[in-house]
PDB file of C-alpha atoms in Angstrom:
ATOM      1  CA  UNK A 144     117.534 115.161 176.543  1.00  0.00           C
ATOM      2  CA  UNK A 145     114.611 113.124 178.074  1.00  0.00           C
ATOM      3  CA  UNK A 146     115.841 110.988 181.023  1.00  0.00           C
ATOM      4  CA  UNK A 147     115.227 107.220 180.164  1.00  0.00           C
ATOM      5  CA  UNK A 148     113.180 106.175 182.912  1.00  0.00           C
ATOM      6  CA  UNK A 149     110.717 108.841 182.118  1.00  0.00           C
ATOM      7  CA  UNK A 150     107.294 108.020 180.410  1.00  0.00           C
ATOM      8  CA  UNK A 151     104.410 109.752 179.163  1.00  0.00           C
ATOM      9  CA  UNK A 152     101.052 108.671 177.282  1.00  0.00           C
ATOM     10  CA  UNK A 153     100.684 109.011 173.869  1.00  0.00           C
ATOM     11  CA  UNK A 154      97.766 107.811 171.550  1.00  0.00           C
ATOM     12  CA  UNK A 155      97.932 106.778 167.856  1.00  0.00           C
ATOM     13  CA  UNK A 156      95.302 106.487 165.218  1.00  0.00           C
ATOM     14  CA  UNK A 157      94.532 102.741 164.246  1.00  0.00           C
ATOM     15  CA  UNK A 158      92.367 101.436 161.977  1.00  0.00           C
ATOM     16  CA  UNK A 159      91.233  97.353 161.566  1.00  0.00           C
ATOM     17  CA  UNK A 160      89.303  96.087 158.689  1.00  0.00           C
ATOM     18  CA  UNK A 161      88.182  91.742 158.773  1.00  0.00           C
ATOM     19  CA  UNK A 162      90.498  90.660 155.929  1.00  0.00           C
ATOM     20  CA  UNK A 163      89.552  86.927 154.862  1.00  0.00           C
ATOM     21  CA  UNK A 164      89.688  85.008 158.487  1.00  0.00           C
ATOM     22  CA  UNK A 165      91.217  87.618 160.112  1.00  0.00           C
ATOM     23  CA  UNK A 166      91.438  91.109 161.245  1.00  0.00           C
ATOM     24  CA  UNK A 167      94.377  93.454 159.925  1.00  0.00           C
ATOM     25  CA  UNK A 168      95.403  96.479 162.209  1.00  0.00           C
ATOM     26  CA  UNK A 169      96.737  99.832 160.867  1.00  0.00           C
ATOM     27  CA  UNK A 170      98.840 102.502 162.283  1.00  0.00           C
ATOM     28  CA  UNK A 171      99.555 104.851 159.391  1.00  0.00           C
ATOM     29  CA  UNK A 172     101.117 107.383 161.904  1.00  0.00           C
ATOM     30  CA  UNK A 173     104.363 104.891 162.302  1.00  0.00           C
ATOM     31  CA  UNK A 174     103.674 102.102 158.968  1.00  0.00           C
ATOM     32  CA  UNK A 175     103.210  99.645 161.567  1.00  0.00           C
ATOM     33  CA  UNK A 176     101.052  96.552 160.573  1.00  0.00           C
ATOM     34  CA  UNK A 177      99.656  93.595 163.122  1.00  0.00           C
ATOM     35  CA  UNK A 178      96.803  91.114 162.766  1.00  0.00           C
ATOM     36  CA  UNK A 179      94.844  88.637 164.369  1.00  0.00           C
ATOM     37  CA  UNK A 180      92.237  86.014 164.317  1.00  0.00           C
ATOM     38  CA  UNK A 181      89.787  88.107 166.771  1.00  0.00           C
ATOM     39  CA  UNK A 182      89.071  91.704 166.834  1.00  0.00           C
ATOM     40  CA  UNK A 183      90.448  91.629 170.714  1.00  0.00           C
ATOM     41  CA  UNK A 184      93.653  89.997 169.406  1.00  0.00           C
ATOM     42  CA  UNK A 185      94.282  92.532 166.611  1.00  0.00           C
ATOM     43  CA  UNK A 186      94.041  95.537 168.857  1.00  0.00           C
ATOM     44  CA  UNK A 187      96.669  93.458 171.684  1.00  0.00           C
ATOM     45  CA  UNK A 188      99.300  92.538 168.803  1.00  0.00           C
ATOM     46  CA  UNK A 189      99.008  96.356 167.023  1.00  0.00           C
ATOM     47  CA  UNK A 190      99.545  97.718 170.874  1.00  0.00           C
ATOM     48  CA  UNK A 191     102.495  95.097 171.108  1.00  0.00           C
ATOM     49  CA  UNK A 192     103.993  96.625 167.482  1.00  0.00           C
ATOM     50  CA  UNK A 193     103.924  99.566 168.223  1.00  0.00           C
ATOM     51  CA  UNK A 194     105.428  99.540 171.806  1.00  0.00           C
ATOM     52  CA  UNK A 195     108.423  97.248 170.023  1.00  0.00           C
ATOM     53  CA  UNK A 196     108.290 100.433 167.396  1.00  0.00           C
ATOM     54  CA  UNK A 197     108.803 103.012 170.136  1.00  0.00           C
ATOM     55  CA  UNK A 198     111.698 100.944 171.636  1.00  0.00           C
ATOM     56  CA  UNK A 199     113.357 101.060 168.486  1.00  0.00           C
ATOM     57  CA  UNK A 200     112.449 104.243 166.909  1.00  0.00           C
ATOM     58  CA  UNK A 201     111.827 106.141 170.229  1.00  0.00           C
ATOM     59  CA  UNK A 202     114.028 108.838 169.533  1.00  0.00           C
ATOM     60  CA  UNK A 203     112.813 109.312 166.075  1.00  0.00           C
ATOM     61  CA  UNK A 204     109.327 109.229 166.598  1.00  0.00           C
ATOM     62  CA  UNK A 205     107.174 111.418 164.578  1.00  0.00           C
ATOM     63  CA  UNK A 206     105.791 114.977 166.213  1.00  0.00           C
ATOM     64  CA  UNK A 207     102.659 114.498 166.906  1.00  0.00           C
ATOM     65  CA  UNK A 208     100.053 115.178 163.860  1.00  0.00           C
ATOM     66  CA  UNK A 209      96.414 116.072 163.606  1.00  0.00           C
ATOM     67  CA  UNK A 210      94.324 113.462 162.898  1.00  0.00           C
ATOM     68  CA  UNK A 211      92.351 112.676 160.142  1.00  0.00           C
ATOM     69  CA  UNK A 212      88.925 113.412 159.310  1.00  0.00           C
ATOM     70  CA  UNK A 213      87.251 109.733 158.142  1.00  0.00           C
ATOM     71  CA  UNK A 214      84.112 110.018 156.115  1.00  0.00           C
ATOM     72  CA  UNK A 215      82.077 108.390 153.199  1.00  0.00           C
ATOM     73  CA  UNK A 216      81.826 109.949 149.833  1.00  0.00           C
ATOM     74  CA  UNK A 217      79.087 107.496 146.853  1.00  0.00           C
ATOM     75  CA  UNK A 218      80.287 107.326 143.481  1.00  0.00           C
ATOM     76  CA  UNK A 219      78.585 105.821 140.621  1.00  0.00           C
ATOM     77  CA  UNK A 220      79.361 102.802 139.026  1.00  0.00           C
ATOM     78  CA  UNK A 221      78.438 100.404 136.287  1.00  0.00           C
TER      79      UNK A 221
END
């Protein structure tokens, strides 16, 4: 059993796309969802969510898993 006071590092995969007027952060790792009106503010309120994730979930956190490969693929259309 992990002693509470101990921490360790641990990165997560987001991904933030400009929806409308503002930017929408994705963890798919945890489901957890943030936005905000700036770039800068997306990536400090998806940080926030999922450090409020980890407090509540900590114990059930997923393992870690690979992460994906991102890339492009063209299809046609009419």
């Amino acid at each position: 059993m992990k002693n509470k006071s101990e921490r360790y590092m641990r990165s997560f995969l987001v991904s933030i796309q400009k929806e409308d007027k503002f930017f929408v952060a994705r963890c798919p790792e945890l489901c957890v969802t943030s936005q905000g009106k700036t770039l800068e503010e997306a990536q400090t309120n998806i940080k926030e969510a999922i450090e409020l994730y980890i407090e509540s979930f900590g114990e059930d956190l997923p393992r870690e898993i690979s992460k994906p490969f991102w890339t492009t693929v063209e299809v046609a259309h009419a």
